PDB file of N, CA and C in Angstrom:
ATOM      1  N   MET W 599       0.535  -1.385   0.263  1.00  0.00           N
ATOM      2  CA  MET W 599      -0.350  -0.054   0.026  1.00  0.00           C
ATOM      3  C   MET W 599       1.119   0.963   0.020  1.00  0.00           C
ATOM      4  N   VAL W 600       0.221   2.025  -1.242  1.00  0.00           N
ATOM      5  CA  VAL W 600       0.977   3.166  -0.877  1.00  0.00           C
ATOM      6  C   VAL W 600       0.246   4.617  -0.527  1.00  0.00           C
ATOM      7  N   PHE W 601       0.626   5.165   0.129  1.00  0.00           N
ATOM      8  CA  PHE W 601      -0.086   6.547   0.680  1.00  0.00           C
ATOM      9  C   PHE W 601       0.787   7.599  -0.246  1.00  0.00           C
ATOM     10  N   THR W 602       0.108   8.384  -0.944  1.00  0.00           N
ATOM     11  CA  THR W 602       0.166   9.227  -1.580  1.00  0.00           C
ATOM     12  C   THR W 602      -0.058  10.768  -1.092  1.00  0.00           C
ATOM     13  N   SER W 603      -0.077  12.191  -1.739  1.00  0.00           N
ATOM     14  CA  SER W 603      -0.632  13.765  -1.272  1.00  0.00           C
ATOM     15  C   SER W 603      -1.960  13.146  -2.110  1.00  0.00           C
ATOM     16  N   GLY W 604      -1.956  13.165  -3.354  1.00  0.00           N
ATOM     17  CA  GLY W 604      -2.930  13.191  -3.993  1.00  0.00           C
ATOM     18  C   GLY W 604      -2.626  12.481  -5.249  1.00  0.00           C
ATOM     19  N   ALA W 605      -3.579  13.176  -6.378  1.00  0.00           N
ATOM     20  CA  ALA W 605      -3.556  12.998  -7.871  1.00  0.00           C
ATOM     21  C   ALA W 605      -2.508  12.481  -8.749  1.00  0.00           C
ATOM     22  N   THR W 606      -1.140  14.144  -8.856  1.00  0.00           N
ATOM     23  CA  THR W 606      -0.485  14.249  -8.974  1.00  0.00           C
ATOM     24  C   THR W 606       0.445  12.830  -8.760  1.00  0.00           C
ATOM     25  N   GLU W 607       1.580  13.098  -7.731  1.00  0.00           N
ATOM     26  CA  GLU W 607       1.879  11.896  -6.642  1.00  0.00           C
ATOM     27  C   GLU W 607       1.428  10.763  -7.513  1.00  0.00           C
ATOM     28  N   SER W 608       0.125  10.265  -7.302  1.00  0.00           N
ATOM     29  CA  SER W 608      -0.583   8.951  -7.623  1.00  0.00           C
ATOM     30  C   SER W 608       0.033   8.588  -8.707  1.00  0.00           C
ATOM     31  N   ASN W 609      -0.318   9.699  -9.230  1.00  0.00           N
ATOM     32  CA  ASN W 609      -0.658   9.423 -11.429  1.00  0.00           C
ATOM     33  C   ASN W 609       1.520   9.131 -11.668  1.00  0.00           C
ATOM     34  N   ASN W 610       1.571   9.871 -11.255  1.00  0.00           N
ATOM     35  CA  ASN W 610       3.272  10.233 -11.889  1.00  0.00           C
ATOM     36  C   ASN W 610       4.114   8.572 -11.059  1.00  0.00           C
ATOM     37  N   ILE W 611       3.285   8.147  -9.518  1.00  0.00           N
ATOM     38  CA  ILE W 611       4.162   7.062  -9.448  1.00  0.00           C
ATOM     39  C   ILE W 611       3.216   5.947 -10.327  1.00  0.00           C
ATOM     40  N   ALA W 612       2.446   5.490 -10.237  1.00  0.00           N
ATOM     41  CA  ALA W 612       1.287   4.838 -11.678  1.00  0.00           C
ATOM     42  C   ALA W 612       2.097   4.828 -12.892  1.00  0.00           C
ATOM     43  N   PHE W 613       2.596   5.565 -13.421  1.00  0.00           N
ATOM     44  CA  PHE W 613       2.659   6.451 -15.420  1.00  0.00           C
ATOM     45  C   PHE W 613       3.830   5.515 -15.266  1.00  0.00           C
ATOM     46  N   LYS W 614       5.081   6.236 -14.575  1.00  0.00           N
ATOM     47  CA  LYS W 614       6.539   5.822 -14.094  1.00  0.00           C
ATOM     48  C   LYS W 614       6.810   4.452 -13.951  1.00  0.00           C
ATOM     49  N   SER W 615       6.274   4.053 -13.064  1.00  0.00           N
ATOM     50  CA  SER W 615       6.017   2.504 -12.400  1.00  0.00           C
ATOM     51  C   SER W 615       6.135   1.487 -14.327  1.00  0.00           C
ATOM     52  N   LEU W 616       4.932   2.078 -14.371  1.00  0.00           N
ATOM     53  CA  LEU W 616       3.531   0.738 -14.681  1.00  0.00           C
ATOM     54  C   LEU W 616       5.530   0.864 -16.402  1.00  0.00           C
ATOM     55  N   LEU W 617       5.212   2.031 -16.749  1.00  0.00           N
ATOM     56  CA  LEU W 617       6.039   2.673 -18.180  1.00  0.00           C
ATOM     57  C   LEU W 617       6.929   2.584 -18.055  1.00  0.00           C
ATOM     58  N   LEU W 618       8.244   2.619 -17.148  1.00  0.00           N
ATOM     59  CA  LEU W 618       9.450   2.388 -17.048  1.00  0.00           C
ATOM     60  C   LEU W 618       9.550   1.547 -16.089  1.00  0.00           C
ATOM     61  N   GLY W 619       9.620   1.185 -15.477  1.00  0.00           N
ATOM     62  CA  GLY W 619       9.413  -0.477 -15.103  1.00  0.00           C
ATOM     63  C   GLY W 619       9.392  -1.468 -15.318  1.00  0.00           C
ATOM     64  N   ASP W 620       8.169  -1.613 -16.675  1.00  0.00           N
ATOM     65  CA  ASP W 620       7.788  -3.633 -17.437  1.00  0.00           C
ATOM     66  C   ASP W 620       8.902  -3.097 -18.182  1.00  0.00           C
ATOM     67  N   GLU W 621       9.249  -4.143 -17.997  1.00  0.00           N
ATOM     68  CA  GLU W 621      10.089  -5.267 -18.961  1.00  0.00           C
ATOM     69  C   GLU W 621       9.566  -5.316 -20.059  1.00  0.00           C
ATOM     70  N   ASN W 622       8.757  -5.346 -20.682  1.00  0.00           N
ATOM     71  CA  ASN W 622       7.430  -6.471 -21.453  1.00  0.00           C
ATOM     72  C   ASN W 622       6.765  -5.340 -21.821  1.00  0.00           C
ATOM     73  N   LEU W 623       6.668  -3.890 -21.404  1.00  0.00           N
ATOM     74  CA  LEU W 623       6.437  -2.963 -21.756  1.00  0.00           C
ATOM     75  C   LEU W 623       7.087  -1.586 -22.693  1.00  0.00           C
ATOM     76  N   LYS W 624       8.533  -2.261 -22.649  1.00  0.00           N
ATOM     77  CA  LYS W 624       9.627  -1.095 -23.118  1.00  0.00           C
ATOM     78  C   LYS W 624       9.217  -1.098 -24.627  1.00  0.00           C
ATOM     79  N   THR W 625       9.054  -2.051 -25.091  1.00  0.00           N
ATOM     80  CA  THR W 625       8.872  -1.763 -26.960  1.00  0.00           C
ATOM     81  C   THR W 625       7.481  -1.063 -27.205  1.00  0.00           C
ATOM     82  N   LYS W 626       6.620  -1.054 -26.061  1.00  0.00           N
ATOM     83  CA  LYS W 626       5.784   0.373 -26.990  1.00  0.00           C
ATOM     84  C   LYS W 626       5.301   1.171 -25.514  1.00  0.00           C
ATOM     85  N   LYS W 627       5.088   1.739 -26.483  1.00  0.00           N
ATOM     86  CA  LYS W 627       5.068   3.268 -26.796  1.00  0.00           C
ATOM     87  C   LYS W 627       3.892   4.540 -27.991  1.00  0.00           C
ATOM     88  N   HIS W 628       2.478   3.423 -26.466  1.00  0.00           N
ATOM     89  CA  HIS W 628       2.071   4.601 -26.542  1.00  0.00           C
ATOM     90  C   HIS W 628       0.713   4.433 -25.517  1.00  0.00           C
ATOM     91  N   ILE W 629       0.698   5.448 -25.773  1.00  0.00           N
ATOM     92  CA  ILE W 629      -0.903   5.860 -24.614  1.00  0.00           C
ATOM     93  C   ILE W 629      -2.544   6.874 -24.631  1.00  0.00           C
ATOM     94  N   VAL W 630      -3.661   5.858 -24.170  1.00  0.00           N
ATOM     95  CA  VAL W 630      -4.493   6.788 -24.823  1.00  0.00           C
ATOM     96  C   VAL W 630      -5.448   6.675 -23.418  1.00  0.00           C
ATOM     97  N   ILE W 631      -5.423   8.403 -23.169  1.00  0.00           N
ATOM     98  CA  ILE W 631      -6.354   9.223 -22.115  1.00  0.00           C
ATOM     99  C   ILE W 631      -7.247   9.619 -22.978  1.00  0.00           C
ATOM    100  N   SER W 632      -8.376  10.139 -21.930  1.00  0.00           N
ATOM    101  CA  SER W 632      -9.021  10.148 -22.670  1.00  0.00           C
ATOM    102  C   SER W 632      -9.166  12.868 -22.284  1.00  0.00           C
ATOM    103  N   SER W 633      -9.746  13.320 -23.129  1.00  0.00           N
ATOM    104  CA  SER W 633      -9.582  14.542 -22.397  1.00  0.00           C
ATOM    105  C   SER W 633     -10.311  15.110 -22.501  1.00  0.00           C
ATOM    106  N   ILE W 634     -10.423  14.877 -21.624  1.00  0.00           N
ATOM    107  CA  ILE W 634     -11.247  15.720 -19.991  1.00  0.00           C
ATOM    108  C   ILE W 634     -10.337  15.009 -19.124  1.00  0.00           C
ATOM    109  N   GLU W 635      -9.116  14.209 -18.552  1.00  0.00           N
ATOM    110  CA  GLU W 635      -8.695  14.040 -17.741  1.00  0.00           C
ATOM    111  C   GLU W 635      -8.252  15.481 -16.890  1.00  0.00           C
ATOM    112  N   HIS W 636      -7.647  14.462 -15.693  1.00  0.00           N
ATOM    113  CA  HIS W 636      -7.640  15.248 -15.009  1.00  0.00           C
ATOM    114  C   HIS W 636      -6.220  16.321 -15.078  1.00  0.00           C
ATOM    115  N   LYS W 637      -5.074  17.080 -15.313  1.00  0.00           N
ATOM    116  CA  LYS W 637      -4.864  17.837 -15.236  1.00  0.00           C
ATOM    117  C   LYS W 637      -3.539  17.321 -15.507  1.00  0.00           C
ATOM    118  N   CYS W 638      -3.629  16.918 -13.848  1.00  0.00           N
ATOM    119  CA  CYS W 638      -1.836  15.666 -13.724  1.00  0.00           C
ATOM    120  C   CYS W 638      -1.927  14.937 -15.048  1.00  0.00           C
ATOM    121  N   ILE W 639      -2.776  14.228 -15.558  1.00  0.00           N
ATOM    122  CA  ILE W 639      -2.832  13.441 -16.675  1.00  0.00           C
ATOM    123  C   ILE W 639      -1.641  13.841 -18.012  1.00  0.00           C
ATOM    124  N   PHE W 640      -2.624  15.184 -18.145  1.00  0.00           N
ATOM    125  CA  PHE W 640      -2.264  15.479 -19.321  1.00  0.00           C
ATOM    126  C   PHE W 640      -0.423  16.075 -18.984  1.00  0.00           C
ATOM    127  N   ALA W 641       0.194  16.819 -18.321  1.00  0.00           N
ATOM    128  CA  ALA W 641       1.567  16.260 -18.105  1.00  0.00           C
ATOM    129  C   ALA W 641       1.911  15.765 -17.301  1.00  0.00           C
ATOM    130  N   ILE W 642       1.981  14.224 -17.007  1.00  0.00           N
ATOM    131  CA  ILE W 642       2.533  13.265 -17.151  1.00  0.00           C
ATOM    132  C   ILE W 642       2.388  12.677 -18.370  1.00  0.00           C
ATOM    133  N   CYS W 643       1.709  13.107 -19.371  1.00  0.00           N
ATOM    134  CA  CYS W 643       1.118  12.318 -20.235  1.00  0.00           C
ATOM    135  C   CYS W 643       2.653  13.708 -21.302  1.00  0.00           C
ATOM    136  N   ASP W 644       2.887  14.975 -21.297  1.00  0.00           N
ATOM    137  CA  ASP W 644       4.291  15.993 -21.685  1.00  0.00           C
ATOM    138  C   ASP W 644       5.308  15.171 -21.638  1.00  0.00           C
ATOM    139  N   TYR W 645       5.765  14.410 -20.576  1.00  0.00           N
ATOM    140  CA  TYR W 645       6.802  14.467 -20.160  1.00  0.00           C
ATOM    141  C   TYR W 645       6.994  12.605 -21.099  1.00  0.00           C
ATOM    142  N   PHE W 646       6.264  11.623 -21.393  1.00  0.00           N
ATOM    143  CA  PHE W 646       6.323  10.370 -22.060  1.00  0.00           C
ATOM    144  C   PHE W 646       6.144  10.842 -23.388  1.00  0.00           C
ATOM    145  N   GLN W 647       5.700  11.886 -24.117  1.00  0.00           N
ATOM    146  CA  GLN W 647       5.567  12.394 -24.932  1.00  0.00           C
ATOM    147  C   GLN W 647       6.744  12.970 -25.314  1.00  0.00           C
ATOM    148  N   LYS W 648       8.007  13.122 -24.502  1.00  0.00           N
ATOM    149  CA  LYS W 648       9.066  13.905 -24.757  1.00  0.00           C
ATOM    150  C   LYS W 648      10.022  12.639 -24.655  1.00  0.00           C
ATOM    151  N   LEU W 649       9.708  12.344 -24.183  1.00  0.00           N
ATOM    152  CA  LEU W 649      10.858  10.390 -23.998  1.00  0.00           C
ATOM    153  C   LEU W 649      10.406   9.362 -25.232  1.00  0.00           C
ATOM    154  N   GLY W 650       9.273  10.116 -26.025  1.00  0.00           N
ATOM    155  CA  GLY W 650       8.795   9.306 -27.938  1.00  0.00           C
ATOM    156  C   GLY W 650       8.119   8.262 -27.112  1.00  0.00           C
ATOM    157  N   TYR W 651       7.102   8.592 -27.027  1.00  0.00           N
ATOM    158  CA  TYR W 651       5.059   8.222 -26.652  1.00  0.00           C
ATOM    159  C   TYR W 651       4.644   8.815 -27.712  1.00  0.00           C
ATOM    160  N   ASP W 652       3.179   7.663 -28.614  1.00  0.00           N
ATOM    161  CA  ASP W 652       2.516   8.517 -28.865  1.00  0.00           C
ATOM    162  C   ASP W 652       1.188   8.298 -27.724  1.00  0.00           C
ATOM    163  N   ILE W 653       0.628   9.465 -27.653  1.00  0.00           N
ATOM    164  CA  ILE W 653      -0.201  10.439 -27.328  1.00  0.00           C
ATOM    165  C   ILE W 653      -2.394   9.937 -27.664  1.00  0.00           C
ATOM    166  N   SER W 654      -2.600   8.997 -27.673  1.00  0.00           N
ATOM    167  CA  SER W 654      -4.092   9.191 -28.485  1.00  0.00           C
ATOM    168  C   SER W 654      -5.288  10.284 -27.719  1.00  0.00           C
ATOM    169  N   LEU W 655      -6.214  10.934 -27.570  1.00  0.00           N
ATOM    170  CA  LEU W 655      -6.720  11.494 -26.653  1.00  0.00           C
ATOM    171  C   LEU W 655      -8.183  10.636 -27.042  1.00  0.00           C
ATOM    172  N   VAL W 656      -8.461  10.625 -26.736  1.00  0.00           N
ATOM    173  CA  VAL W 656     -11.125  10.171 -26.738  1.00  0.00           C
ATOM    174  C   VAL W 656     -11.377  11.558 -26.589  1.00  0.00           C
ATOM    175  N   LYS W 657     -12.523  12.086 -27.147  1.00  0.00           N
ATOM    176  CA  LYS W 657     -12.799  12.610 -26.599  1.00  0.00           C
ATOM    177  C   LYS W 657     -14.558  12.293 -26.989  1.00  0.00           C
ATOM    178  N   PRO W 658     -15.363  13.019 -25.230  1.00  0.00           N
ATOM    179  CA  PRO W 658     -16.823  12.796 -25.270  1.00  0.00           C
ATOM    180  C   PRO W 658     -17.489  11.871 -26.087  1.00  0.00           C
ATOM    181  N   ASN W 659     -19.321  11.709 -26.234  1.00  0.00           N
ATOM    182  CA  ASN W 659     -19.545  12.265 -27.179  1.00  0.00           C
ATOM    183  C   ASN W 659     -20.684  13.450 -26.720  1.00  0.00           C
ATOM    184  N   ALA W 660     -21.952  13.650 -26.907  1.00  0.00           N
ATOM    185  CA  ALA W 660     -21.963  14.946 -26.782  1.00  0.00           C
ATOM    186  C   ALA W 660     -22.709  14.922 -25.377  1.00  0.00           C
ATOM    187  N   ASN W 661     -23.399  13.659 -24.813  1.00  0.00           N
ATOM    188  CA  ASN W 661     -23.255  13.605 -22.974  1.00  0.00           C
ATOM    189  C   ASN W 661     -22.371  13.656 -22.225  1.00  0.00           C
ATOM    190  N   GLY W 662     -20.991  14.047 -23.135  1.00  0.00           N
ATOM    191  CA  GLY W 662     -19.652  13.542 -21.433  1.00  0.00           C
ATOM    192  C   GLY W 662     -19.151  12.064 -21.292  1.00  0.00           C
ATOM    193  N   VAL W 663     -20.069  11.233 -22.773  1.00  0.00           N
ATOM    194  CA  VAL W 663     -18.704  10.117 -21.997  1.00  0.00           C
ATOM    195  C   VAL W 663     -18.365   9.980 -22.783  1.00  0.00           C
ATOM    196  N   ILE W 664     -17.226   8.875 -22.533  1.00  0.00           N
ATOM    197  CA  ILE W 664     -15.916   8.652 -23.084  1.00  0.00           C
ATOM    198  C   ILE W 664     -16.381   7.200 -23.055  1.00  0.00           C
ATOM    199  N   THR W 665     -16.718   6.350 -24.550  1.00  0.00           N
ATOM    200  CA  THR W 665     -17.042   5.595 -24.980  1.00  0.00           C
ATOM    201  C   THR W 665     -16.432   4.300 -25.371  1.00  0.00           C
ATOM    202  N   ALA W 666     -17.242   2.883 -25.289  1.00  0.00           N
ATOM    203  CA  ALA W 666     -15.532   1.652 -25.254  1.00  0.00           C
ATOM    204  C   ALA W 666     -15.591   2.082 -27.156  1.00  0.00           C
ATOM    205  N   GLU W 667     -15.890   2.252 -28.115  1.00  0.00           N
ATOM    206  CA  GLU W 667     -16.244   2.415 -29.340  1.00  0.00           C
ATOM    207  C   GLU W 667     -14.987   3.009 -29.074  1.00  0.00           C
ATOM    208  N   ASN W 668     -15.145   4.191 -28.887  1.00  0.00           N
ATOM    209  CA  ASN W 668     -14.041   5.753 -28.968  1.00  0.00           C
ATOM    210  C   ASN W 668     -13.203   4.913 -29.274  1.00  0.00           C
ATOM    211  N   VAL W 669     -12.971   4.258 -27.774  1.00  0.00           N
ATOM    212  CA  VAL W 669     -11.818   4.418 -26.660  1.00  0.00           C
ATOM    213  C   VAL W 669     -10.715   2.740 -27.747  1.00  0.00           C
ATOM    214  N   LYS W 670     -11.872   1.947 -28.182  1.00  0.00           N
ATOM    215  CA  LYS W 670     -11.665   0.647 -29.203  1.00  0.00           C
ATOM    216  C   LYS W 670     -10.536   1.116 -30.442  1.00  0.00           C
ATOM    217  N   ALA W 671     -10.686   1.956 -31.260  1.00  0.00           N
ATOM    218  CA  ALA W 671     -10.471   2.885 -32.135  1.00  0.00           C
ATOM    219  C   ALA W 671      -9.106   3.442 -32.930  1.00  0.00           C
ATOM    220  N   VAL W 672      -8.505   3.957 -31.449  1.00  0.00           N
ATOM    221  CA  VAL W 672      -6.846   4.408 -31.296  1.00  0.00           C
ATOM    222  C   VAL W 672      -6.030   2.848 -30.361  1.00  0.00           C
ATOM    223  N   ILE W 673      -6.546   2.562 -29.756  1.00  0.00           N
ATOM    224  CA  ILE W 673      -6.369   1.336 -28.800  1.00  0.00           C
ATOM    225  C   ILE W 673      -5.478   0.431 -30.742  1.00  0.00           C
ATOM    226  N   LYS W 674      -3.280   0.020 -30.047  1.00  0.00           N
ATOM    227  CA  LYS W 674      -2.786   0.196 -31.183  1.00  0.00           C
ATOM    228  C   LYS W 674      -2.485  -1.120 -31.329  1.00  0.00           C
ATOM    229  N   GLU W 675      -1.492  -2.349 -31.507  1.00  0.00           N
ATOM    230  CA  GLU W 675       0.034  -2.741 -31.154  1.00  0.00           C
ATOM    231  C   GLU W 675       0.938  -2.695 -29.762  1.00  0.00           C
ATOM    232  N   GLY W 676       0.818  -0.642 -30.411  1.00  0.00           N
ATOM    233  CA  GLY W 676       1.994  -0.796 -28.625  1.00  0.00           C
ATOM    234  C   GLY W 676       1.348   0.126 -28.650  1.00  0.00           C
ATOM    235  N   THR W 677      -0.133  -0.343 -27.862  1.00  0.00           N
ATOM    236  CA  THR W 677      -0.186   0.421 -27.171  1.00  0.00           C
ATOM    237  C   THR W 677       0.153  -0.259 -25.209  1.00  0.00           C
ATOM    238  N   ALA W 678       0.720   1.171 -23.887  1.00  0.00           N
ATOM    239  CA  ALA W 678       0.808   0.145 -23.060  1.00  0.00           C
ATOM    240  C   ALA W 678       0.318   0.419 -22.299  1.00  0.00           C
ATOM    241  N   LEU W 679      -0.888   1.339 -22.315  1.00  0.00           N
ATOM    242  CA  LEU W 679      -1.434   1.582 -21.639  1.00  0.00           C
ATOM    243  C   LEU W 679      -3.138   2.804 -21.399  1.00  0.00           C
ATOM    244  N   VAL W 680      -3.997   2.413 -21.424  1.00  0.00           N
ATOM    245  CA  VAL W 680      -4.635   2.992 -21.443  1.00  0.00           C
ATOM    246  C   VAL W 680      -5.477   3.537 -20.056  1.00  0.00           C
ATOM    247  N   SER W 681      -5.619   5.192 -19.902  1.00  0.00           N
ATOM    248  CA  SER W 681      -5.729   5.733 -19.244  1.00  0.00           C
ATOM    249  C   SER W 681      -7.193   5.801 -18.780  1.00  0.00           C
ATOM    250  N   ILE W 682      -7.992   5.584 -18.095  1.00  0.00           N
ATOM    251  CA  ILE W 682      -9.139   6.026 -18.835  1.00  0.00           C
ATOM    252  C   ILE W 682     -10.591   6.563 -17.161  1.00  0.00           C
ATOM    253  N   MET W 683     -10.499   8.098 -16.265  1.00  0.00           N
ATOM    254  CA  MET W 683     -11.066   8.326 -15.586  1.00  0.00           C
ATOM    255  C   MET W 683     -12.163   7.009 -15.034  1.00  0.00           C
ATOM    256  N   HIS W 684     -12.108   6.619 -14.009  1.00  0.00           N
ATOM    257  CA  HIS W 684     -13.914   5.773 -13.861  1.00  0.00           C
ATOM    258  C   HIS W 684     -14.936   7.042 -13.249  1.00  0.00           C
ATOM    259  N   VAL W 685     -14.875   7.678 -13.379  1.00  0.00           N
ATOM    260  CA  VAL W 685     -16.512   8.667 -12.754  1.00  0.00           C
ATOM    261  C   VAL W 685     -15.262   9.862 -13.256  1.00  0.00           C
ATOM    262  N   TYR W 686     -15.783  11.350 -14.190  1.00  0.00           N
ATOM    263  CA  TYR W 686     -15.749  12.723 -14.269  1.00  0.00           C
ATOM    264  C   TYR W 686     -15.943  13.243 -13.554  1.00  0.00           C
ATOM    265  N   ASN W 687     -15.235  14.550 -12.816  1.00  0.00           N
ATOM    266  CA  ASN W 687     -15.273  13.902 -11.458  1.00  0.00           C
ATOM    267  C   ASN W 687     -16.656  15.986 -11.823  1.00  0.00           C
ATOM    268  N   LYS W 688     -16.835  16.504 -13.069  1.00  0.00           N
ATOM    269  CA  LYS W 688     -17.245  17.331 -13.179  1.00  0.00           C
ATOM    270  C   LYS W 688     -19.462  17.396 -13.425  1.00  0.00           C
ATOM    271  N   ASN W 689     -19.305  16.261 -13.871  1.00  0.00           N
ATOM    272  CA  ASN W 689     -20.804  15.900 -14.310  1.00  0.00           C
ATOM    273  C   ASN W 689     -21.181  14.537 -13.592  1.00  0.00           C
ATOM    274  N   LYS W 690     -20.032  13.772 -12.741  1.00  0.00           N
ATOM    275  CA  LYS W 690     -20.373  12.078 -12.299  1.00  0.00           C
ATOM    276  C   LYS W 690     -20.842  11.275 -13.663  1.00  0.00           C
ATOM    277  N   ARG W 691     -20.551  11.413 -14.466  1.00  0.00           N
ATOM    278  CA  ARG W 691     -20.713  10.574 -14.991  1.00  0.00           C
ATOM    279  C   ARG W 691     -20.617   8.934 -15.456  1.00  0.00           C
ATOM    280  N   ASP W 692     -21.063   7.981 -15.666  1.00  0.00           N
ATOM    281  CA  ASP W 692     -19.494   6.718 -15.566  1.00  0.00           C
ATOM    282  C   ASP W 692     -19.331   6.791 -15.967  1.00  0.00           C
ATOM    283  N   ARG W 693     -17.980   6.217 -16.429  1.00  0.00           N
ATOM    284  CA  ARG W 693     -17.105   5.633 -17.670  1.00  0.00           C
ATOM    285  C   ARG W 693     -17.373   4.069 -18.014  1.00  0.00           C
ATOM    286  N   VAL W 694     -18.276   3.176 -17.151  1.00  0.00           N
ATOM    287  CA  VAL W 694     -18.088   2.262 -18.196  1.00  0.00           C
ATOM    288  C   VAL W 694     -17.231   1.503 -18.380  1.00  0.00           C
ATOM    289  N   PHE W 695     -16.798   1.906 -16.747  1.00  0.00           N
ATOM    290  CA  PHE W 695     -15.789   1.343 -16.196  1.00  0.00           C
ATOM    291  C   PHE W 695     -15.400  -0.273 -16.719  1.00  0.00           C
ATOM    292  N   GLN W 696     -16.496  -1.250 -16.878  1.00  0.00           N
ATOM    293  CA  GLN W 696     -16.624  -2.588 -17.559  1.00  0.00           C
ATOM    294  C   GLN W 696     -15.802  -2.639 -18.851  1.00  0.00           C
ATOM    295  N   ILE W 697     -16.507  -1.755 -19.303  1.00  0.00           N
ATOM    296  CA  ILE W 697     -16.484  -2.268 -20.499  1.00  0.00           C
ATOM    297  C   ILE W 697     -15.209  -2.113 -21.807  1.00  0.00           C
ATOM    298  N   LEU W 698     -15.160  -1.091 -21.224  1.00  0.00           N
ATOM    299  CA  LEU W 698     -13.413  -0.882 -20.775  1.00  0.00           C
ATOM    300  C   LEU W 698     -11.856  -1.280 -20.811  1.00  0.00           C
ATOM    301  N   ALA W 699     -12.849  -1.764 -19.492  1.00  0.00           N
ATOM    302  CA  ALA W 699     -11.121  -2.997 -18.673  1.00  0.00           C
ATOM    303  C   ALA W 699     -11.539  -4.382 -19.913  1.00  0.00           C
ATOM    304  N   ASN W 700     -12.835  -4.369 -20.801  1.00  0.00           N
ATOM    305  CA  ASN W 700     -13.380  -5.769 -21.434  1.00  0.00           C
ATOM    306  C   ASN W 700     -11.651  -4.996 -22.386  1.00  0.00           C
ATOM    307  N   LEU W 701     -11.780  -4.304 -23.055  1.00  0.00           N
ATOM    308  CA  LEU W 701     -11.154  -4.182 -24.091  1.00  0.00           C
ATOM    309  C   LEU W 701      -9.926  -3.486 -23.844  1.00  0.00           C
ATOM    310  N   ALA W 702      -9.637  -3.996 -22.724  1.00  0.00           N
ATOM    311  CA  ALA W 702      -7.944  -3.619 -21.494  1.00  0.00           C
ATOM    312  C   ALA W 702      -7.033  -5.151 -22.386  1.00  0.00           C
ATOM    313  N   ARG W 703      -7.776  -5.816 -22.654  1.00  0.00           N
ATOM    314  CA  ARG W 703      -6.898  -7.076 -22.311  1.00  0.00           C
ATOM    315  C   ARG W 703      -5.976  -6.627 -23.895  1.00  0.00           C
ATOM    316  N   GLY W 704      -4.532  -7.743 -23.355  1.00  0.00           N
ATOM    317  CA  GLY W 704      -3.922  -7.586 -23.642  1.00  0.00           C
ATOM    318  C   GLY W 704      -2.783  -7.337 -24.300  1.00  0.00           C
ATOM    319  N   GLY W 705      -2.364  -6.759 -22.244  1.00  0.00           N
ATOM    320  CA  GLY W 705      -1.241  -5.881 -22.366  1.00  0.00           C
ATOM    321  C   GLY W 705      -1.541  -4.268 -22.355  1.00  0.00           C
ATOM    322  N   ALA W 706      -2.870  -3.618 -22.668  1.00  0.00           N
ATOM    323  CA  ALA W 706      -3.562  -2.246 -21.898  1.00  0.00           C
ATOM    324  C   ALA W 706      -4.021  -2.631 -21.085  1.00  0.00           C
ATOM    325  N   LEU W 707      -3.315  -1.330 -20.044  1.00  0.00           N
ATOM    326  CA  LEU W 707      -4.852  -0.739 -18.528  1.00  0.00           C
ATOM    327  C   LEU W 707      -4.812  -0.134 -18.615  1.00  0.00           C
ATOM    328  N   ILE W 708      -5.999   0.001 -17.505  1.00  0.00           N
ATOM    329  CA  ILE W 708      -6.352   1.276 -17.721  1.00  0.00           C
ATOM    330  C   ILE W 708      -6.643   1.163 -15.761  1.00  0.00           C
ATOM    331  N   ARG W 709      -6.093   2.483 -15.366  1.00  0.00           N
ATOM    332  CA  ARG W 709      -6.735   3.011 -14.283  1.00  0.00           C
ATOM    333  C   ARG W 709      -7.698   3.462 -13.699  1.00  0.00           C
ATOM    334  N   LYS W 710      -8.492   2.347 -12.495  1.00  0.00           N
ATOM    335  CA  LYS W 710      -9.313   2.872 -12.447  1.00  0.00           C
ATOM    336  C   LYS W 710      -8.818   3.927 -10.932  1.00  0.00           C
ATOM    337  N   HIS W 711      -9.852   5.485 -11.583  1.00  0.00           N
ATOM    338  CA  HIS W 711      -9.276   6.271  -9.956  1.00  0.00           C
ATOM    339  C   HIS W 711     -10.109   6.846 -10.127  1.00  0.00           C
ATOM    340  N   LEU W 712     -11.086   7.390  -8.830  1.00  0.00           N
ATOM    341  CA  LEU W 712     -12.257   8.693  -8.663  1.00  0.00           C
ATOM    342  C   LEU W 712     -11.464  10.065  -7.602  1.00  0.00           C
ATOM    343  N   PHE W 713     -12.246  10.764  -8.198  1.00  0.00           N
ATOM    344  CA  PHE W 713     -11.820  11.903  -8.187  1.00  0.00           C
ATOM    345  C   PHE W 713     -12.747  12.668  -7.208  1.00  0.00           C
TER     346      PHE W 713
END
């Protein structure tokens, strides 16, 4: 168990330990996030972009929902991480976590995090 001071520290630990510490992911250089993530996700993705990672942003539909279809459309062979906020704190929309988790098989990971 790791106690942190908040979202930024927690997400940095999660991203860096997974992407820099997992030997199985060393050749995978693609990260999928939504366009409505916490600002610390954009900051850590900027860091990884400088290290050569490709970042895909998934936009919500008109109802503010990140759909599984839109996530599935950007997942590719080199995807190392899929990070989608489970519930968006601005509108409390559930992000269909179970459907997305099913899509993440094969090496991608979804981080479930409630703010």
